PDB file of C-alpha atoms in Angstrom:
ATOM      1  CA  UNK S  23    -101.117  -5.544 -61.471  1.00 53.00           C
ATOM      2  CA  UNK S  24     -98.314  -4.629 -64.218  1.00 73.00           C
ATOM      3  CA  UNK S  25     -97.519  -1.232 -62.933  1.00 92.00           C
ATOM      4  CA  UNK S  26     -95.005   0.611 -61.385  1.00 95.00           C
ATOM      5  CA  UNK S  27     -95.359  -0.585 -57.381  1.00 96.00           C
ATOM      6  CA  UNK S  28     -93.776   1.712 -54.149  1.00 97.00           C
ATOM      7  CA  UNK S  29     -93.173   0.313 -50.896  1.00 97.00           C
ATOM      8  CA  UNK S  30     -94.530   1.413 -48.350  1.00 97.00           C
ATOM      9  CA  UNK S  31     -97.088   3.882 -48.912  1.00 96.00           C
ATOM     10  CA  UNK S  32     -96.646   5.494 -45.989  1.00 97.00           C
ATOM     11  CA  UNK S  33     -93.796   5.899 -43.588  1.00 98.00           C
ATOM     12  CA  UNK S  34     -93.894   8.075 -40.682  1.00 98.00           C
ATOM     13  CA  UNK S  35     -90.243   8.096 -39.068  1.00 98.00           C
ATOM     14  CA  UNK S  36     -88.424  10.233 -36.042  1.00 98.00           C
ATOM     15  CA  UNK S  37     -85.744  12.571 -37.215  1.00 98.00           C
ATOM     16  CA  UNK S  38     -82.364  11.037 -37.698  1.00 97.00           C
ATOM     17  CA  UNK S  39     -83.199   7.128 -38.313  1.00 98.00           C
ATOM     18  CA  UNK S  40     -82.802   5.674 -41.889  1.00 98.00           C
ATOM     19  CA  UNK S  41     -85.515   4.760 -44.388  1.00 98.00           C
ATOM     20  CA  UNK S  42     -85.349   2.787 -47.073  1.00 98.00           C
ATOM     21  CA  UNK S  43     -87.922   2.789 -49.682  1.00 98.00           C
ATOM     22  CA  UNK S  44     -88.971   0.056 -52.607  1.00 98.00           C
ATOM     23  CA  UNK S  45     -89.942   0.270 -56.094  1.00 98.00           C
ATOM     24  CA  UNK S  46     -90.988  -2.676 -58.634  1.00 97.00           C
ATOM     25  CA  UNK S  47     -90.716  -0.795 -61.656  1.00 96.00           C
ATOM     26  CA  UNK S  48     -93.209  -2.532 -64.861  1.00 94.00           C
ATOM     27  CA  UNK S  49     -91.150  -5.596 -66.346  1.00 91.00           C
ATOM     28  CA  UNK S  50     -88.901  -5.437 -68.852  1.00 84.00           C
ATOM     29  CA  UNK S  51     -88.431  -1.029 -68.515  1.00 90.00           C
ATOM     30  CA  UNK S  52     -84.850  -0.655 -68.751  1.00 89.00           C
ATOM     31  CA  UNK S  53     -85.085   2.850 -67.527  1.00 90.00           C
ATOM     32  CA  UNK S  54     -86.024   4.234 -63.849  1.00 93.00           C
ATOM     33  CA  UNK S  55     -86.245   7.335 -62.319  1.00 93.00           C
ATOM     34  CA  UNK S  56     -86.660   8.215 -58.967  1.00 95.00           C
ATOM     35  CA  UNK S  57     -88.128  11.654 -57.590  1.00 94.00           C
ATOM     36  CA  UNK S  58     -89.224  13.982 -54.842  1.00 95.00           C
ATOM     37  CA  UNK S  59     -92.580  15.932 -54.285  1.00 94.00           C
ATOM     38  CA  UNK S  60     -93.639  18.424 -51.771  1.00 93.00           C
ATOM     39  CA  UNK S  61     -96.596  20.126 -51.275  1.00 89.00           C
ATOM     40  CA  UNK S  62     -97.578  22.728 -54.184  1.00 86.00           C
ATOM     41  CA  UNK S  63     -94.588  21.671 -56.227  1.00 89.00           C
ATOM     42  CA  UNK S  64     -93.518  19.641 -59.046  1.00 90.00           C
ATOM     43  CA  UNK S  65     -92.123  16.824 -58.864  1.00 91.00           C
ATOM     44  CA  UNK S  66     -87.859  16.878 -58.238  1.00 91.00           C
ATOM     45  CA  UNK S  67     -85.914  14.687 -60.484  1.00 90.00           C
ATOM     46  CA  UNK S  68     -83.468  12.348 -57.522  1.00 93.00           C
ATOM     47  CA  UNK S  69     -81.627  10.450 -59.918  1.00 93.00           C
ATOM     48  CA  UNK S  70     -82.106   7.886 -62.790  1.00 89.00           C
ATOM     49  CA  UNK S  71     -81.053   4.080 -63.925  1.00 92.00           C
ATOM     50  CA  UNK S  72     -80.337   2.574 -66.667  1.00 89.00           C
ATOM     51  CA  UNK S  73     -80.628  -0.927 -66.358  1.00 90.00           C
ATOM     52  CA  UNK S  74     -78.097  -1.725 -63.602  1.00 92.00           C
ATOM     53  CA  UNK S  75     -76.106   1.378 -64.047  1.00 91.00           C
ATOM     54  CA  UNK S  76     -76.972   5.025 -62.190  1.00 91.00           C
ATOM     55  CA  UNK S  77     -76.599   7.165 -64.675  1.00 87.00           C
ATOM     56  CA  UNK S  78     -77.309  10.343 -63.139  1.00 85.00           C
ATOM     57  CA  UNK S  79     -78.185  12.096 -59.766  1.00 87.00           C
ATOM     58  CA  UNK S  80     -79.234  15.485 -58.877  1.00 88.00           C
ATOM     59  CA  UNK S  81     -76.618  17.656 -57.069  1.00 83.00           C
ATOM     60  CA  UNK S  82     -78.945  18.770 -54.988  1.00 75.00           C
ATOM     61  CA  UNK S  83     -78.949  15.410 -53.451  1.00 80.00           C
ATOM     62  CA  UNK S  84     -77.333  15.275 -50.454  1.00 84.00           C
ATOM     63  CA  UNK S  85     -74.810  12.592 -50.101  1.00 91.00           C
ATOM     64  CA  UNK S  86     -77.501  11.320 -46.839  1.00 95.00           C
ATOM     65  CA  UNK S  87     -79.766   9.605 -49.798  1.00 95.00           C
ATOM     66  CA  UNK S  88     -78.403   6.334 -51.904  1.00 95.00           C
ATOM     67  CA  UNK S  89     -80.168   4.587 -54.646  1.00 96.00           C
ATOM     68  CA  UNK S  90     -79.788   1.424 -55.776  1.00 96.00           C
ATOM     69  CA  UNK S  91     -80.694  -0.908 -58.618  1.00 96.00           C
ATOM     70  CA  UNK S  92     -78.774  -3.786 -58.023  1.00 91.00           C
ATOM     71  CA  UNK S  93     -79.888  -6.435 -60.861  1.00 87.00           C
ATOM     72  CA  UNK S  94     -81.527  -3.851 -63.178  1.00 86.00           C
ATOM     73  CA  UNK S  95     -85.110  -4.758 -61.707  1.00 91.00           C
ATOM     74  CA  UNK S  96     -85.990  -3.100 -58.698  1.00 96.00           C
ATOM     75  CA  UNK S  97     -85.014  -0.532 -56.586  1.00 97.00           C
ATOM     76  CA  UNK S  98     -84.043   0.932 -52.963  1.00 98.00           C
ATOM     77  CA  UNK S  99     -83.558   4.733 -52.075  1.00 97.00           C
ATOM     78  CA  UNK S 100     -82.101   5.068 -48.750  1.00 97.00           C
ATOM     79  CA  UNK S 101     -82.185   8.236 -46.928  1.00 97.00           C
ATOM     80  CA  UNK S 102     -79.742   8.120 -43.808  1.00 97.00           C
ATOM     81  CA  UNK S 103     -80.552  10.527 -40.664  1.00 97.00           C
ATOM     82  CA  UNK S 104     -83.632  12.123 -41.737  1.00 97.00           C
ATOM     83  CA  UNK S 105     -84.046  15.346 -41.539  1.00 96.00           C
ATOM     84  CA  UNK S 106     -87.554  17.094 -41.196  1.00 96.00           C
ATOM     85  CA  UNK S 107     -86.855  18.671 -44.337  1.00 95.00           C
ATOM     86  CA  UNK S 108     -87.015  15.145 -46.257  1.00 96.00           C
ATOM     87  CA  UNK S 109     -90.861  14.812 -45.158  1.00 97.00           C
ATOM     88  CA  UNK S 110     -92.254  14.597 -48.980  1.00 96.00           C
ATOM     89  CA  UNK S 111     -94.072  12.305 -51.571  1.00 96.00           C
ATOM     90  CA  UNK S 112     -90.941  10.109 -53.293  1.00 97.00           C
ATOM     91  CA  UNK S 113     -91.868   9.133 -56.481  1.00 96.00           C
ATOM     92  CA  UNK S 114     -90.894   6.420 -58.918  1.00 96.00           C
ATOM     93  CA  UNK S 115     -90.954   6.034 -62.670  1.00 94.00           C
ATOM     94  CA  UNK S 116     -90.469   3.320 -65.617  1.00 93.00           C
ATOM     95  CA  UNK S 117     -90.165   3.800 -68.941  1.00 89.00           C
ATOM     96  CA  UNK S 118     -88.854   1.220 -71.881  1.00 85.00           C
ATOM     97  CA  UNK S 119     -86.168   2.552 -74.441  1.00 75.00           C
ATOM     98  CA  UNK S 120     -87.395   2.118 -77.708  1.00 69.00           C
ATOM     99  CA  UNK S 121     -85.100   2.452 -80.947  1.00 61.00           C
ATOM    100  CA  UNK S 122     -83.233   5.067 -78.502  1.00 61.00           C
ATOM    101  CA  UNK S 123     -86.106   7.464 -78.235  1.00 63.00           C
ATOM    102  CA  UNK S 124     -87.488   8.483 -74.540  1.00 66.00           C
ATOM    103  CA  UNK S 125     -90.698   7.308 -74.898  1.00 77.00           C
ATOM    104  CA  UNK S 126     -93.637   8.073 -71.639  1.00 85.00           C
ATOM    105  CA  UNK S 127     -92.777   7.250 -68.082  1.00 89.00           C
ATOM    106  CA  UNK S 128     -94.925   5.213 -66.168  1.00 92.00           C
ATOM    107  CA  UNK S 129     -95.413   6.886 -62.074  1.00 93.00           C
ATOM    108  CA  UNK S 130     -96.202   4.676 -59.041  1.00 95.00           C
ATOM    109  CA  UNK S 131     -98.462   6.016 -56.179  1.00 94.00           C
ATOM    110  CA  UNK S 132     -95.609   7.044 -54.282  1.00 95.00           C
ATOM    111  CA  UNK S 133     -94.048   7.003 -50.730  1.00 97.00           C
ATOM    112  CA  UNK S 134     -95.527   9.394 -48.262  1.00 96.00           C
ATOM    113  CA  UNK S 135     -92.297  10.172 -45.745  1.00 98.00           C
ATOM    114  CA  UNK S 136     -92.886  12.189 -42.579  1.00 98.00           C
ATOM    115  CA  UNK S 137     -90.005  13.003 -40.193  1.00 98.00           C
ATOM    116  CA  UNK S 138     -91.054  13.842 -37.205  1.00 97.00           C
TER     117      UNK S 138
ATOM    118  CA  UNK W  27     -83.405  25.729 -66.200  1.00 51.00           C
ATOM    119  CA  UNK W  28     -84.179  22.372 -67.748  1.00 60.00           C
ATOM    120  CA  UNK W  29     -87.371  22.144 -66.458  1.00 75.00           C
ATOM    121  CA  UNK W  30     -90.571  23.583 -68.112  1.00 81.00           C
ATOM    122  CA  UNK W  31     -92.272  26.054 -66.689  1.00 85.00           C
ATOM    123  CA  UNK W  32     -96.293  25.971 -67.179  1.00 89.00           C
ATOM    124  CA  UNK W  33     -98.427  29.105 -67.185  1.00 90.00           C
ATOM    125  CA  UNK W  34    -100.935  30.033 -65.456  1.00 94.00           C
ATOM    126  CA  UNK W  35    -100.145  28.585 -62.600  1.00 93.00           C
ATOM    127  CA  UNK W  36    -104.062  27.626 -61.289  1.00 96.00           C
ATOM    128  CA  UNK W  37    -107.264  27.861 -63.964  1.00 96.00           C
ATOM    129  CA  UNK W  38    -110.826  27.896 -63.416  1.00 97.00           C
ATOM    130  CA  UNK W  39    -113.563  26.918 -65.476  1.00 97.00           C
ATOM    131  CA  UNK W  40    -117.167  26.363 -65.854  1.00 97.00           C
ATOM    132  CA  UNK W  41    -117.400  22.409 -67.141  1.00 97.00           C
ATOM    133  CA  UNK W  42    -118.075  22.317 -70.701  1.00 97.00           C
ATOM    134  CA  UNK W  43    -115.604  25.356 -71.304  1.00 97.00           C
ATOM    135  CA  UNK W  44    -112.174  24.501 -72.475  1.00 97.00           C
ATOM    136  CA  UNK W  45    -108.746  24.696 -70.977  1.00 97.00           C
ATOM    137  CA  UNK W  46    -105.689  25.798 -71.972  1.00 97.00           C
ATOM    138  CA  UNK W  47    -102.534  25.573 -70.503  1.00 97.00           C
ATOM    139  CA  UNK W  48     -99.093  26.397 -71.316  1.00 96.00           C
ATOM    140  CA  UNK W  49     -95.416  25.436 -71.124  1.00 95.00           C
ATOM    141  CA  UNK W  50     -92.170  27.101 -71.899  1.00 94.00           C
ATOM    142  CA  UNK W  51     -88.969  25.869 -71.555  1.00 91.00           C
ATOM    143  CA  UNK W  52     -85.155  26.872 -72.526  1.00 88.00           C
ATOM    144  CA  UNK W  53     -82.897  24.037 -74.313  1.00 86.00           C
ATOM    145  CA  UNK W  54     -83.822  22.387 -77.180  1.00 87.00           C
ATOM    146  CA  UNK W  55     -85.536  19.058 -77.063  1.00 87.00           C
ATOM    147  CA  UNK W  56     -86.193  15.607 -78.534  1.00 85.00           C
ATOM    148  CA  UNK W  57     -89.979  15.620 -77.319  1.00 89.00           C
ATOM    149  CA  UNK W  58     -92.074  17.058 -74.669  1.00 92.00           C
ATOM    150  CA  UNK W  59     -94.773  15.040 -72.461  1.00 92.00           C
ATOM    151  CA  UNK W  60     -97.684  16.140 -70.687  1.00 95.00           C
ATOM    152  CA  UNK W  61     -99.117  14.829 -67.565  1.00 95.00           C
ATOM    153  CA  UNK W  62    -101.813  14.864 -65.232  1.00 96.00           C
ATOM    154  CA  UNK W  63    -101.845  14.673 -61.093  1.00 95.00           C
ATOM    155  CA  UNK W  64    -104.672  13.663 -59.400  1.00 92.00           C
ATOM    156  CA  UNK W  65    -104.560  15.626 -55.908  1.00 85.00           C
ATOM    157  CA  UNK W  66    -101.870  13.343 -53.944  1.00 76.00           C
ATOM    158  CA  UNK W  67    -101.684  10.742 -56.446  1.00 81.00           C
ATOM    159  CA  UNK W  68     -98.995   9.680 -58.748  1.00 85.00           C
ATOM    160  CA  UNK W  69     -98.519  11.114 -62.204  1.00 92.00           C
ATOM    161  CA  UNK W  70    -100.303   9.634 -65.532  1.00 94.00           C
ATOM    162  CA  UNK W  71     -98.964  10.338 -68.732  1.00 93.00           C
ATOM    163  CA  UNK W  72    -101.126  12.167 -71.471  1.00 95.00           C
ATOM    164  CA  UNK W  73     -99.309  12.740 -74.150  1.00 94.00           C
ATOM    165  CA  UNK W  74     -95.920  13.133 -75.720  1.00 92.00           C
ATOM    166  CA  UNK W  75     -94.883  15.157 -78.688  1.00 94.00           C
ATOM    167  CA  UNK W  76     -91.892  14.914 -80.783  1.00 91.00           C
ATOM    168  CA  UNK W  77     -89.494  17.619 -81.962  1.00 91.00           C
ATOM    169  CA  UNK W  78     -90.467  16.818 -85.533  1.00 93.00           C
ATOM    170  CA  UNK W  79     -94.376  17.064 -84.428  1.00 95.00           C
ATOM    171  CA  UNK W  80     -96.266  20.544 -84.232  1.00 97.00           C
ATOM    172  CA  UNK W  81     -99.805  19.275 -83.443  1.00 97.00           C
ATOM    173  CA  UNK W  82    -100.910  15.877 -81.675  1.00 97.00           C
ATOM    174  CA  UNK W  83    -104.398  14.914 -80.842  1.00 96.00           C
ATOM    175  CA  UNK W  84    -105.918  12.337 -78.392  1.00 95.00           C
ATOM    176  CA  UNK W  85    -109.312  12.515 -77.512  1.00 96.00           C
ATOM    177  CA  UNK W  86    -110.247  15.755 -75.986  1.00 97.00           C
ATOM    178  CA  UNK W  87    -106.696  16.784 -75.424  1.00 97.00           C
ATOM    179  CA  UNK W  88    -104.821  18.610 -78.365  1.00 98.00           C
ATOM    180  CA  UNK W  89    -101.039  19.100 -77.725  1.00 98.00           C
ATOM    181  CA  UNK W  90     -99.190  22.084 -80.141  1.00 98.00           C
ATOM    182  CA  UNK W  91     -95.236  22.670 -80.115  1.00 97.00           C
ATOM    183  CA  UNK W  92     -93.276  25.300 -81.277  1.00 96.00           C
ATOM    184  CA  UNK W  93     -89.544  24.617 -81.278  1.00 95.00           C
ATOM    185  CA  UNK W  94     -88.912  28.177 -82.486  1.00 95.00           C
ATOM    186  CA  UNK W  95     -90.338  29.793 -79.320  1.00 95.00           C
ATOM    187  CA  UNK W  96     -89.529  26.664 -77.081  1.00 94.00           C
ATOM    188  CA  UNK W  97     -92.957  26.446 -75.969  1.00 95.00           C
ATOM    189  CA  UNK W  98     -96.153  24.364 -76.271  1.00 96.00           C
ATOM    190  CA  UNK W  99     -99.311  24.565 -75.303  1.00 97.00           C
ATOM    191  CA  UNK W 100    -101.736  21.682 -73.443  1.00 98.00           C
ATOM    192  CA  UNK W 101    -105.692  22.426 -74.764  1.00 98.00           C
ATOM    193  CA  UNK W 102    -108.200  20.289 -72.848  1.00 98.00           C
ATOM    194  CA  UNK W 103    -111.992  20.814 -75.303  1.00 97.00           C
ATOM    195  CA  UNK W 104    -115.501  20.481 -73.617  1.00 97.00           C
ATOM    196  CA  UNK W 105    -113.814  19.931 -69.401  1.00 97.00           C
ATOM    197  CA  UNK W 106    -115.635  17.425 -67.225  1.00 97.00           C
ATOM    198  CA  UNK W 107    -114.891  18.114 -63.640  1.00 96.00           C
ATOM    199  CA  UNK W 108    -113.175  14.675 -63.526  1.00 95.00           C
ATOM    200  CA  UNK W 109    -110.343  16.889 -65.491  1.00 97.00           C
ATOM    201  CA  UNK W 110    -109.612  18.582 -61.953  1.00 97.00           C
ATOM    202  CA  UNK W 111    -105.708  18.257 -61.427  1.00 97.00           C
ATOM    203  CA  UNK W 112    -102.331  19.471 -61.835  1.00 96.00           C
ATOM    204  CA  UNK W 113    -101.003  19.260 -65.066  1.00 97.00           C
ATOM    205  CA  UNK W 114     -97.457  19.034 -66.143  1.00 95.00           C
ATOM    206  CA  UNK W 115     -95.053  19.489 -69.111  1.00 93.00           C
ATOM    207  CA  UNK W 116     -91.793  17.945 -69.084  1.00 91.00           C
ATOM    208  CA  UNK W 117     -89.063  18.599 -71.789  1.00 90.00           C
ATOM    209  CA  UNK W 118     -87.629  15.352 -72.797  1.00 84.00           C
ATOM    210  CA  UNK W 119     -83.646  16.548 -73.610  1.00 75.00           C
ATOM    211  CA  UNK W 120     -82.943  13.309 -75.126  1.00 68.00           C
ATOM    212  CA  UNK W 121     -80.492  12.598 -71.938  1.00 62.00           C
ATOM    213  CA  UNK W 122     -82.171  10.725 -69.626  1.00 59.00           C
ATOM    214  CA  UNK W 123     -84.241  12.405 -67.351  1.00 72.00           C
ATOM    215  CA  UNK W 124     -87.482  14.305 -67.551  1.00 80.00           C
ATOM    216  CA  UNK W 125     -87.584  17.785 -65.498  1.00 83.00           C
ATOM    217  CA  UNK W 126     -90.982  18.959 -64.153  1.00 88.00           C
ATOM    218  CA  UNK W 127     -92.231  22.652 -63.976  1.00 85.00           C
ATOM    219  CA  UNK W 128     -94.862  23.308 -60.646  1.00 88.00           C
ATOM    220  CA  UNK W 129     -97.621  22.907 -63.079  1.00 93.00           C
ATOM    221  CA  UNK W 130    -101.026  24.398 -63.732  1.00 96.00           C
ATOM    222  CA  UNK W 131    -103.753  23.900 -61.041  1.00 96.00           C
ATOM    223  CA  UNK W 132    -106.964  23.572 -63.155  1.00 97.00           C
ATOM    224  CA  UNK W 133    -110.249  23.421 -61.469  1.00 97.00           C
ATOM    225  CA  UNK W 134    -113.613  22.272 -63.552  1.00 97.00           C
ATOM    226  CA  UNK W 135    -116.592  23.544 -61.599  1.00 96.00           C
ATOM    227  CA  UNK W 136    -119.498  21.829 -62.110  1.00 94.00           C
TER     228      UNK W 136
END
């Protein structure tokens, strides 16, 4: 399987322990996003890598969740003391760079969280 | 907002009929992409459309932009009710992150 892979799919946790969630983005994509999606909405850009480097993250993030992309493959988002309000679908995206343009982002199946 | 925002919200239709949905957003952008959300699944992209680009075809799906009135429009010809979903525009600002709107909820009743 050459696409984008989460880890776990499902994660049920009790309000304030840590979770830390996976994603094996598709080889070689140099870009990789990571987002949030509740019920009934679309989905909530986190933050985003560029190869190694975090190039940007969403002020509504609260300084609880941490992403990582430590050699420019995979990734970890960490969410410290849950909250109920983090119960949502966490997404995560690949997409190559090609001659500079944004070209289509590839979506894995997601992480189910819910705090209880 | 950098996001797009898609219009009408949730769609109905007969199979067979077509569908169209569409998106308006507020900067200017380097493209705009399209995608489709199987209920609970992840995202799959459709299509993307450049700034340069007005019309883009692929297979029953025809994509139109109009930079002038920052808006484009999704069409989906002759809907199967395998095209049940949420679909999504997201304006590409040539930075590096795509923003998502809530979508359209369409619904193809066989």
């Amino acid at each position: 399987d050459t696409g984008v892979s989460q880890d776990p799919r499902h994660k049920i946790t009790k309000r304030g322990q840590n979770v830390t969630f996976r994603c094996d983005p598709i080889s070689e994509h140099n870009r990789l996003y990571w987002y949030r999606q509740t019920l009934g909405q679309g989905p909530e850009f986190l933050t985003y890598f560029q190869n190694e480097a975090q190039l940007e993250k969403s002020r509504l993030l609260s300084n609880r969740f941490s992403a990582e992309r430590p050699k420019g493959s995979f990734s970890t988002l960490e969410i410290q003391r849950t909250e109920q309000g983090d119960s949502a679908m966490y997404l995560c995206a690949s997409s190559p760079l090609l001659q500079g343009l944004n070209t289509e982002a590839f979506f894995g199946q997601g992480t189910r969280l819910t705090v209880v | 907002s950098q996001q797009g925002e898609e219009d009408p919200q949730a769609l109905s239709i007969q199979e067979g009929e077509n569908a169209t949905m569409n998106c308006s957003y507020k900067t200017s952008i380097n493209n705009l992409q399209w995608y489709r959300q199987n209920s609970g699944r992840g995202l799959v992209h459709l299509i993307l459309i450049r700034s340069n680009e007005r019309e883009k075809h692929s297979g029953r799906l025809r994509v139109t932009l109009d930079t002038s009135k920052k808006s484009s429009s999704l069409l989906i010809t002759a809907s199967r009710a395998a095209d049940t979903a949420s679909y999504f525009c997201a304006p590409d600002l040539g930075a590096n992150n795509l923003f998502f709107g809530t979508g359209t909820r369409l619904t193809v009743i066989p």
